[in-house]
Amino acid sequence: MGFCKLVIALGGNALQESGTPATAEAQLEVVKKTCEYIADISCKGYETAIVHGNGPQVGRILMSSEAAKDVTPSMPFDVCGAMSQGYIGYHIQQALRKALDKRNKKVPVVTLITQSVVDRNDDAFKSPTKPIGPFYTKEEADKLKTEKGYTMKEDSGRGWRRVVASPVPKRIVELPAIKVLWDSTICVAAGGGGIPVVEKEDGSLEGVAAVIDKDLAAERLAEDMNADILMILTEVEKAAINFNKPNQINLDHITVAEAEKYMEEGHFAAGSMLPKVKAAIMFAKADPSHKAIITSLYKAVDALEDKTGTIITLDK
């Protein structure tokens, strides 16, 4: 297979295993295993870009910054997002380069610190829902609301947390650079969904406190690059309806219409499978030739060969 454009969205389990320490060293070991699978895909002739999540990582960066605020000024959330892109990208670059060298494939791997333009009037800013950072007492939360204007919400009896918006990405600022690099380089881009920025009246960009879903950012990149395949990797081999119930049915090849029907019936959980299915539908709708795949990292190669995974296309 040659010259097939593929955008891979890596789920959290591709960067960090549950039960392992939340250290950079532990993450690198997980990323090394992940990159063995990505190297196999690259060696099959796919022109590949990688998008990754950053939820736990950016949260820890923010917590470190907040904890040290009496020693050094805390960093704004958009800057923490940029930091997470850098260090996760560095790990992927290092691990994937090694995995490709083992296979005698000489292709550069580079991370682009990527900004995603969002609409400052996006409804998500009116009711922020995405929790980030540490837990606070009611008194601390009230102080942060007053002093910094944060939106704070009580989180399941565990304390108060800051919540931010999760707007839809409209445009990837660094897309022209990705296009230049695409033919010769594996790009790690739009990490964590990209750093959310809004366009000001003078055309300049300004970072905002928000979290962009990485699956939607991967879809934006795949659509703008006119990729052939968007592959969203998660913990399960296939999406399912009636998930975790006795009548669970794993989904194989379904159409956009079928996926939309299942989505409307409430089969996909908001915090996990729903954004993946939404992104897959958006990509498949954009062009009849597009194929979206939802599967696990460990079945990625098989899914690309139509042996497993949930495949979503406009028509059968």
mmCIF file of C-alpha atoms in Angstrom:
data_model
loop_
_atom_site.group_PDB
_atom_site.id
_atom_site.type_symbol
_atom_site.label_atom_id
_atom_site.label_comp_id
_atom_site.label_asym_id
_atom_site.label_seq_id
_atom_site.Cartn_x
_atom_site.Cartn_y
_atom_site.Cartn_z
ATOM 1 C CA MET A 1 0.000 0.000 0.000
ATOM 2 C CA GLY A 2 1.473 3.352 -0.882
ATOM 3 C CA PHE A 3 0.699 7.044 -0.636
ATOM 4 C CA CYS A 4 -2.388 6.645 1.521
ATOM 5 C CA LYS A 5 -2.797 9.629 3.850
ATOM 6 C CA LEU A 6 -3.543 8.627 7.423
ATOM 7 C CA VAL A 7 -4.146 10.686 10.564
ATOM 8 C CA ILE A 8 -3.883 8.747 13.831
ATOM 9 C CA ALA A 9 -5.514 10.026 17.035
ATOM 10 C CA LEU A 10 -3.842 8.433 20.051
ATOM 11 C CA GLY A 11 -5.928 7.785 23.164
ATOM 12 C CA GLY A 12 -4.641 8.207 26.702
ATOM 13 C CA ASN A 13 -3.756 4.523 27.055
ATOM 14 C CA ALA A 14 -1.180 4.981 24.280
ATOM 15 C CA LEU A 15 0.721 7.417 26.514
ATOM 16 C CA GLN A 16 0.127 6.194 30.039
ATOM 17 C CA GLU A 17 -0.897 2.845 31.542
ATOM 18 C CA SER A 18 -3.253 2.781 34.506
ATOM 19 C CA GLY A 19 -1.507 1.596 37.636
ATOM 20 C CA THR A 20 1.905 2.891 36.582
ATOM 21 C CA PRO A 21 3.587 5.934 38.164
ATOM 22 C CA ALA A 22 2.645 9.309 36.706
ATOM 23 C CA THR A 23 6.262 10.050 35.851
ATOM 24 C CA ALA A 24 7.909 11.152 32.621
ATOM 25 C CA GLU A 25 10.036 7.993 32.712
ATOM 26 C CA ALA A 26 6.982 5.707 32.979
ATOM 27 C CA GLN A 27 5.264 7.583 30.153
ATOM 28 C CA LEU A 28 8.289 7.175 27.881
ATOM 29 C CA GLU A 29 8.221 3.395 28.398
ATOM 30 C CA VAL A 30 4.547 3.280 27.355
ATOM 31 C CA VAL A 31 5.219 5.531 24.360
ATOM 32 C CA LYS A 32 8.029 3.197 23.237
ATOM 33 C CA LYS A 33 5.534 0.315 23.052
ATOM 34 C CA THR A 34 2.994 2.511 21.248
ATOM 35 C CA CYS A 35 5.522 3.598 18.656
ATOM 36 C CA GLU A 36 6.289 0.004 17.679
ATOM 37 C CA TYR A 37 2.734 -0.197 16.303
ATOM 38 C CA ILE A 38 2.980 3.198 14.595
ATOM 39 C CA ALA A 39 6.298 2.184 13.001
ATOM 40 C CA ASP A 40 4.657 -0.963 11.612
ATOM 41 C CA ILE A 41 1.951 1.208 10.056
ATOM 42 C CA SER A 42 4.492 3.599 8.563
ATOM 43 C CA CYS A 43 6.428 0.692 7.061
ATOM 44 C CA LYS A 44 3.288 -0.402 5.204
ATOM 45 C CA GLY A 45 3.470 2.781 3.145
ATOM 46 C CA TYR A 46 1.032 5.068 4.951
ATOM 47 C CA GLU A 47 1.863 8.773 5.031
ATOM 48 C CA THR A 48 1.109 9.449 8.663
ATOM 49 C CA ALA A 49 0.449 12.294 11.069
ATOM 50 C CA ILE A 50 -0.100 11.770 14.795
ATOM 51 C CA VAL A 51 -2.453 13.632 17.120
ATOM 52 C CA HIS A 52 -2.380 12.827 20.846
ATOM 53 C CA GLY A 53 -4.312 13.671 23.980
ATOM 54 C CA ASN A 54 -2.771 15.506 26.953
ATOM 55 C CA GLY A 55 -5.399 15.382 29.710
ATOM 56 C CA PRO A 56 -3.378 13.963 32.611
ATOM 57 C CA GLN A 57 -0.147 15.645 31.515
ATOM 58 C CA VAL A 58 -1.457 19.196 31.209
ATOM 59 C CA GLY A 59 -3.288 18.728 34.505
ATOM 60 C CA ARG A 60 -0.043 17.800 36.251
ATOM 61 C CA ILE A 61 1.811 20.725 34.674
ATOM 62 C CA LEU A 62 -0.930 23.064 35.882
ATOM 63 C CA MET A 63 -0.845 21.553 39.385
ATOM 64 C CA SER A 64 2.949 21.949 39.555
ATOM 65 C CA SER A 65 2.649 25.544 38.453
ATOM 66 C CA GLU A 66 -0.085 26.309 40.971
ATOM 67 C CA ALA A 67 1.810 24.584 43.790
ATOM 68 C CA ALA A 68 4.912 26.687 43.135
ATOM 69 C CA LYS A 69 3.064 30.009 42.766
ATOM 70 C CA ASP A 70 4.703 31.440 45.909
ATOM 71 C CA VAL A 71 8.152 30.803 44.412
ATOM 72 C CA THR A 72 7.590 31.589 40.731
ATOM 73 C CA PRO A 73 4.556 32.953 38.854
ATOM 74 C CA SER A 74 2.066 30.290 37.771
ATOM 75 C CA MET A 75 1.684 29.742 34.031
ATOM 76 C CA PRO A 76 -1.598 30.425 32.195
ATOM 77 C CA PHE A 77 -3.459 27.391 30.924
ATOM 78 C CA ASP A 78 -2.633 27.902 27.242
ATOM 79 C CA VAL A 79 1.076 27.969 28.099
ATOM 80 C CA CYS A 80 0.688 24.735 30.093
ATOM 81 C CA GLY A 81 -0.900 23.216 26.978
ATOM 82 C CA ALA A 82 2.102 24.256 24.899
ATOM 83 C CA MET A 83 4.428 22.675 27.480
ATOM 84 C CA SER A 84 2.520 19.391 27.302
ATOM 85 C CA GLN A 85 2.707 19.360 23.498
ATOM 86 C CA GLY A 86 6.454 19.790 23.717
ATOM 87 C CA TYR A 87 7.263 17.041 26.151
ATOM 88 C CA ILE A 88 4.799 14.463 24.825
ATOM 89 C CA GLY A 89 5.977 15.202 21.296
ATOM 90 C CA TYR A 90 9.585 14.805 22.396
ATOM 91 C CA HIS A 91 8.794 11.352 23.776
ATOM 92 C CA ILE A 92 7.016 10.317 20.566
ATOM 93 C CA GLN A 93 9.865 11.650 18.415
ATOM 94 C CA GLN A 94 12.471 9.763 20.410
ATOM 95 C CA ALA A 95 10.549 6.484 20.597
ATOM 96 C CA LEU A 96 9.260 6.477 17.022
ATOM 97 C CA ARG A 97 12.651 7.356 15.570
ATOM 98 C CA LYS A 98 14.138 4.353 17.403
ATOM 99 C CA ALA A 99 11.312 2.037 16.249
ATOM 100 C CA LEU A 100 11.747 3.165 12.628
ATOM 101 C CA ASP A 101 15.536 2.744 12.800
ATOM 102 C CA LYS A 102 15.008 -0.872 13.879
ATOM 103 C CA ARG A 103 13.003 -1.364 10.694
ATOM 104 C CA ASN A 104 15.612 0.462 8.600
ATOM 105 C CA LYS A 105 13.094 3.178 7.656
ATOM 106 C CA LYS A 106 14.762 6.566 7.441
ATOM 107 C CA VAL A 107 12.030 9.154 7.824
ATOM 108 C CA PRO A 108 12.166 12.204 10.114
ATOM 109 C CA VAL A 109 9.700 12.645 12.977
ATOM 110 C CA VAL A 110 8.954 16.166 14.151
ATOM 111 C CA THR A 111 6.583 17.807 16.614
ATOM 112 C CA LEU A 112 4.880 21.066 15.725
ATOM 113 C CA ILE A 113 3.621 23.226 18.566
ATOM 114 C CA THR A 114 0.165 23.683 17.120
ATOM 115 C CA GLN A 115 -2.506 26.327 17.662
ATOM 116 C CA SER A 116 -6.187 25.649 16.977
ATOM 117 C CA VAL A 117 -8.422 28.619 16.257
ATOM 118 C CA VAL A 118 -11.753 28.550 18.082
ATOM 119 C CA ASP A 119 -14.732 30.886 17.936
ATOM 120 C CA ARG A 120 -14.829 33.176 20.976
ATOM 121 C CA ASN A 121 -18.645 32.990 20.656
ATOM 122 C CA ASP A 122 -18.694 29.181 20.781
ATOM 123 C CA ASP A 123 -21.518 28.075 23.104
ATOM 124 C CA ALA A 124 -18.976 26.057 25.097
ATOM 125 C CA PHE A 125 -17.616 29.293 26.609
ATOM 126 C CA LYS A 126 -21.058 30.089 28.046
ATOM 127 C CA SER A 127 -21.113 26.907 30.152
ATOM 128 C CA PRO A 128 -17.605 25.508 30.797
ATOM 129 C CA THR A 129 -17.682 21.827 31.763
ATOM 130 C CA LYS A 130 -14.127 20.436 31.438
ATOM 131 C CA PRO A 131 -12.459 20.015 34.875
ATOM 132 C CA ILE A 132 -8.741 20.755 35.054
ATOM 133 C CA GLY A 133 -6.108 20.982 37.760
ATOM 134 C CA PRO A 134 -6.275 20.228 41.485
ATOM 135 C CA PHE A 135 -9.158 20.046 43.949
ATOM 136 C CA TYR A 136 -9.868 23.025 46.202
ATOM 137 C CA THR A 137 -11.928 23.722 49.306
ATOM 138 C CA LYS A 138 -15.037 25.887 48.961
ATOM 139 C CA GLU A 139 -13.138 28.817 50.477
ATOM 140 C CA GLU A 140 -10.215 28.419 48.060
ATOM 141 C CA ALA A 141 -12.608 28.082 45.124
ATOM 142 C CA ASP A 142 -14.432 31.282 46.086
ATOM 143 C CA LYS A 143 -11.111 33.128 46.337
ATOM 144 C CA LEU A 144 -10.046 31.938 42.850
ATOM 145 C CA LYS A 145 -13.402 33.013 41.428
ATOM 146 C CA THR A 146 -12.955 36.497 42.873
ATOM 147 C CA GLU A 147 -9.238 36.983 42.224
ATOM 148 C CA LYS A 148 -8.786 35.250 38.861
ATOM 149 C CA GLY A 149 -12.298 35.007 37.452
ATOM 150 C CA TYR A 150 -12.142 31.201 37.230
ATOM 151 C CA THR A 151 -15.308 29.161 36.833
ATOM 152 C CA MET A 152 -15.332 26.685 39.719
ATOM 153 C CA LYS A 153 -17.624 23.679 40.148
ATOM 154 C CA GLU A 154 -18.051 21.065 42.856
ATOM 155 C CA ASP A 155 -16.829 17.664 41.614
ATOM 156 C CA SER A 156 -18.713 14.603 42.928
ATOM 157 C CA GLY A 157 -18.164 15.398 46.597
ATOM 158 C CA ARG A 158 -14.381 15.411 46.162
ATOM 159 C CA GLY A 159 -13.942 19.180 46.297
ATOM 160 C CA TRP A 160 -14.053 22.102 43.915
ATOM 161 C CA ARG A 161 -12.221 22.277 40.603
ATOM 162 C CA ARG A 162 -11.688 24.827 37.903
ATOM 163 C CA VAL A 163 -13.667 24.108 34.734
ATOM 164 C CA VAL A 164 -12.950 25.454 31.254
ATOM 165 C CA ALA A 165 -14.743 25.383 27.918
ATOM 166 C CA SER A 166 -14.275 22.688 25.270
ATOM 167 C CA PRO A 167 -14.900 24.543 21.985
ATOM 168 C CA VAL A 168 -14.832 23.077 18.468
ATOM 169 C CA PRO A 169 -11.598 23.663 16.525
ATOM 170 C CA LYS A 170 -12.202 25.754 13.397
ATOM 171 C CA ARG A 171 -8.741 26.032 11.895
ATOM 172 C CA ILE A 172 -5.232 24.707 12.526
ATOM 173 C CA VAL A 173 -2.844 27.658 12.333
ATOM 174 C CA GLU A 174 0.214 25.613 11.407
ATOM 175 C CA LEU A 175 -1.535 23.691 8.602
ATOM 176 C CA PRO A 176 0.653 25.253 5.841
ATOM 177 C CA ALA A 177 3.783 23.968 7.580
ATOM 178 C CA ILE A 178 2.254 20.496 7.989
ATOM 179 C CA LYS A 179 1.476 20.471 4.258
ATOM 180 C CA VAL A 180 5.089 21.313 3.414
ATOM 181 C CA LEU A 181 6.425 18.555 5.669
ATOM 182 C CA TRP A 182 3.804 15.907 4.894
ATOM 183 C CA ASP A 183 5.492 14.072 1.994
ATOM 184 C CA SER A 184 8.813 13.641 3.784
ATOM 185 C CA THR A 185 8.128 13.705 7.522
ATOM 186 C CA ILE A 186 5.926 12.120 10.178
ATOM 187 C CA CYS A 187 4.340 15.092 11.942
ATOM 188 C CA VAL A 188 3.143 15.063 15.533
ATOM 189 C CA ALA A 189 0.618 17.898 15.520
ATOM 190 C CA ALA A 190 -2.433 19.334 17.310
ATOM 191 C CA GLY A 191 -1.355 17.644 20.535
ATOM 192 C CA GLY A 192 -4.061 17.829 23.168
ATOM 193 C CA GLY A 193 -6.344 19.192 20.475
ATOM 194 C CA GLY A 194 -4.026 22.117 19.845
ATOM 195 C CA ILE A 195 -3.514 25.255 21.925
ATOM 196 C CA PRO A 196 -6.876 27.075 21.800
ATOM 197 C CA VAL A 197 -6.533 30.581 20.367
ATOM 198 C CA VAL A 198 -8.981 33.219 19.183
ATOM 199 C CA GLU A 199 -8.445 35.695 16.387
ATOM 200 C CA LYS A 200 -8.401 39.335 17.433
ATOM 201 C CA GLU A 201 -9.678 42.216 15.316
ATOM 202 C CA ASP A 202 -6.156 43.045 14.129
ATOM 203 C CA GLY A 203 -5.664 39.454 12.921
ATOM 204 C CA SER A 204 -3.343 38.444 15.752
ATOM 205 C CA LEU A 205 -3.950 35.375 17.896
ATOM 206 C CA GLU A 206 -4.571 35.184 21.622
ATOM 207 C CA GLY A 207 -4.507 32.064 23.799
ATOM 208 C CA VAL A 208 -7.628 31.218 25.798
ATOM 209 C CA ALA A 209 -8.262 28.906 28.740
ATOM 210 C CA ALA A 210 -9.984 25.957 27.081
ATOM 211 C CA VAL A 211 -9.533 22.285 26.200
ATOM 212 C CA ILE A 212 -10.096 21.085 22.638
ATOM 213 C CA ASP A 213 -11.106 17.472 22.161
ATOM 214 C CA LYS A 214 -8.192 15.711 20.474
ATOM 215 C CA ASP A 215 -10.493 13.546 18.324
ATOM 216 C CA LEU A 216 -12.158 16.637 16.852
ATOM 217 C CA ALA A 217 -8.745 18.218 16.274
ATOM 218 C CA ALA A 218 -7.570 15.045 14.516
ATOM 219 C CA GLU A 219 -10.685 15.190 12.341
ATOM 220 C CA ARG A 220 -9.983 18.838 11.488
ATOM 221 C CA LEU A 221 -6.416 17.956 10.496
ATOM 222 C CA ALA A 222 -7.488 14.887 8.499
ATOM 223 C CA GLU A 223 -10.163 16.824 6.638
ATOM 224 C CA ASP A 224 -7.912 19.797 5.875
ATOM 225 C CA MET A 225 -5.123 17.502 4.659
ATOM 226 C CA ASN A 226 -7.625 15.550 2.556
ATOM 227 C CA ALA A 227 -6.468 12.384 4.275
ATOM 228 C CA ASP A 228 -7.874 9.038 3.161
ATOM 229 C CA ILE A 229 -8.261 7.589 6.648
ATOM 230 C CA LEU A 230 -8.855 8.953 10.134
ATOM 231 C CA MET A 231 -7.978 6.298 12.700
ATOM 232 C CA ILE A 232 -9.012 6.932 16.295
ATOM 233 C CA LEU A 233 -7.250 4.619 18.719
ATOM 234 C CA THR A 234 -8.776 3.852 22.089
ATOM 235 C CA GLU A 235 -8.921 1.039 24.660
ATOM 236 C CA VAL A 236 -11.481 -1.142 22.878
ATOM 237 C CA GLU A 237 -11.230 -3.029 19.595
ATOM 238 C CA LYS A 238 -14.645 -1.840 18.397
ATOM 239 C CA ALA A 239 -17.301 0.675 19.334
ATOM 240 C CA ALA A 240 -20.489 -0.938 20.593
ATOM 241 C CA ILE A 241 -24.147 -0.325 21.254
ATOM 242 C CA ASN A 242 -25.621 -1.406 24.598
ATOM 243 C CA PHE A 243 -22.059 -1.217 25.923
ATOM 244 C CA ASN A 244 -21.362 -3.358 29.016
ATOM 245 C CA LYS A 245 -24.876 -4.815 28.908
ATOM 246 C CA PRO A 246 -25.880 -8.439 28.228
ATOM 247 C CA ASN A 247 -27.108 -7.421 24.773
ATOM 248 C CA GLN A 248 -23.927 -5.543 23.788
ATOM 249 C CA ILE A 249 -23.317 -5.574 20.026
ATOM 250 C CA ASN A 250 -19.899 -4.656 18.639
ATOM 251 C CA LEU A 251 -20.060 -2.514 15.529
ATOM 252 C CA ASP A 252 -18.157 -3.522 12.391
ATOM 253 C CA HIS A 253 -18.708 -1.522 9.182
ATOM 254 C CA ILE A 254 -21.497 1.027 9.594
ATOM 255 C CA THR A 255 -22.684 4.012 7.592
ATOM 256 C CA VAL A 256 -22.826 7.620 8.781
ATOM 257 C CA ALA A 257 -26.626 7.334 8.972
ATOM 258 C CA GLU A 258 -26.382 4.259 11.210
ATOM 259 C CA ALA A 259 -23.755 5.924 13.418
ATOM 260 C CA GLU A 260 -25.935 9.036 13.775
ATOM 261 C CA LYS A 261 -28.926 6.892 14.705
ATOM 262 C CA TYR A 262 -26.967 5.080 17.437
ATOM 263 C CA MET A 263 -25.620 8.404 18.675
ATOM 264 C CA GLU A 264 -29.112 9.910 18.918
ATOM 265 C CA GLU A 265 -30.257 6.817 20.834
ATOM 266 C CA GLY A 266 -27.607 7.574 23.464
ATOM 267 C CA HIS A 267 -25.378 4.532 22.967
ATOM 268 C CA PHE A 268 -22.063 6.400 23.274
ATOM 269 C CA ALA A 269 -20.809 7.851 26.570
ATOM 270 C CA ALA A 270 -20.159 11.596 26.534
ATOM 271 C CA GLY A 271 -16.725 11.390 28.138
ATOM 272 C CA SER A 272 -15.347 8.523 26.078
ATOM 273 C CA MET A 273 -16.842 7.090 22.875
ATOM 274 C CA LEU A 274 -19.162 9.961 21.884
ATOM 275 C CA PRO A 275 -16.455 12.419 20.696
ATOM 276 C CA LYS A 276 -14.780 9.615 18.762
ATOM 277 C CA VAL A 277 -17.972 8.723 16.920
ATOM 278 C CA LYS A 278 -18.725 12.411 16.315
ATOM 279 C CA ALA A 279 -15.276 12.935 14.798
ATOM 280 C CA ALA A 280 -15.623 9.787 12.669
ATOM 281 C CA ILE A 281 -19.005 10.937 11.350
ATOM 282 C CA MET A 282 -17.667 14.409 10.492
ATOM 283 C CA PHE A 283 -14.747 12.949 8.558
ATOM 284 C CA ALA A 284 -16.807 10.352 6.693
ATOM 285 C CA LYS A 285 -19.394 12.993 5.773
ATOM 286 C CA ALA A 286 -16.782 15.294 4.269
ATOM 287 C CA ASP A 287 -16.042 13.032 1.285
ATOM 288 C CA PRO A 288 -17.509 9.726 0.040
ATOM 289 C CA SER A 289 -13.982 8.308 -0.262
ATOM 290 C CA HIS A 290 -13.139 8.963 3.396
ATOM 291 C CA LYS A 291 -12.913 6.136 5.898
ATOM 292 C CA ALA A 292 -12.942 6.547 9.681
ATOM 293 C CA ILE A 293 -11.773 3.717 11.931
ATOM 294 C CA ILE A 294 -12.233 3.330 15.688
ATOM 295 C CA THR A 295 -10.158 0.544 17.214
ATOM 296 C CA SER A 296 -7.459 -0.260 19.769
ATOM 297 C CA LEU A 297 -3.773 0.479 19.354
ATOM 298 C CA TYR A 298 -3.024 -3.245 19.382
ATOM 299 C CA LYS A 299 -5.388 -3.932 16.487
ATOM 300 C CA ALA A 300 -4.465 -0.879 14.409
ATOM 301 C CA VAL A 301 -2.649 -2.758 11.631
ATOM 302 C CA ASP A 302 -5.455 -5.338 11.337
ATOM 303 C CA ALA A 303 -8.057 -2.565 11.254
ATOM 304 C CA LEU A 304 -6.278 -0.851 8.363
ATOM 305 C CA GLU A 305 -6.585 -4.153 6.500
ATOM 306 C CA ASP A 306 -10.357 -4.265 7.245
ATOM 307 C CA LYS A 307 -9.941 -7.255 9.572
ATOM 308 C CA THR A 308 -11.351 -5.611 12.686
ATOM 309 C CA GLY A 309 -12.350 -2.294 14.234
ATOM 310 C CA THR A 310 -15.423 -0.133 13.708
ATOM 311 C CA ILE A 311 -15.324 1.377 10.219
ATOM 312 C CA ILE A 312 -17.570 4.350 9.435
ATOM 313 C CA THR A 313 -18.106 5.522 5.848
ATOM 314 C CA LEU A 314 -20.733 7.635 4.130
ATOM 315 C CA ASP A 315 -22.153 4.586 2.339
ATOM 316 C CA LYS A 316 -21.502 0.853 2.553
#
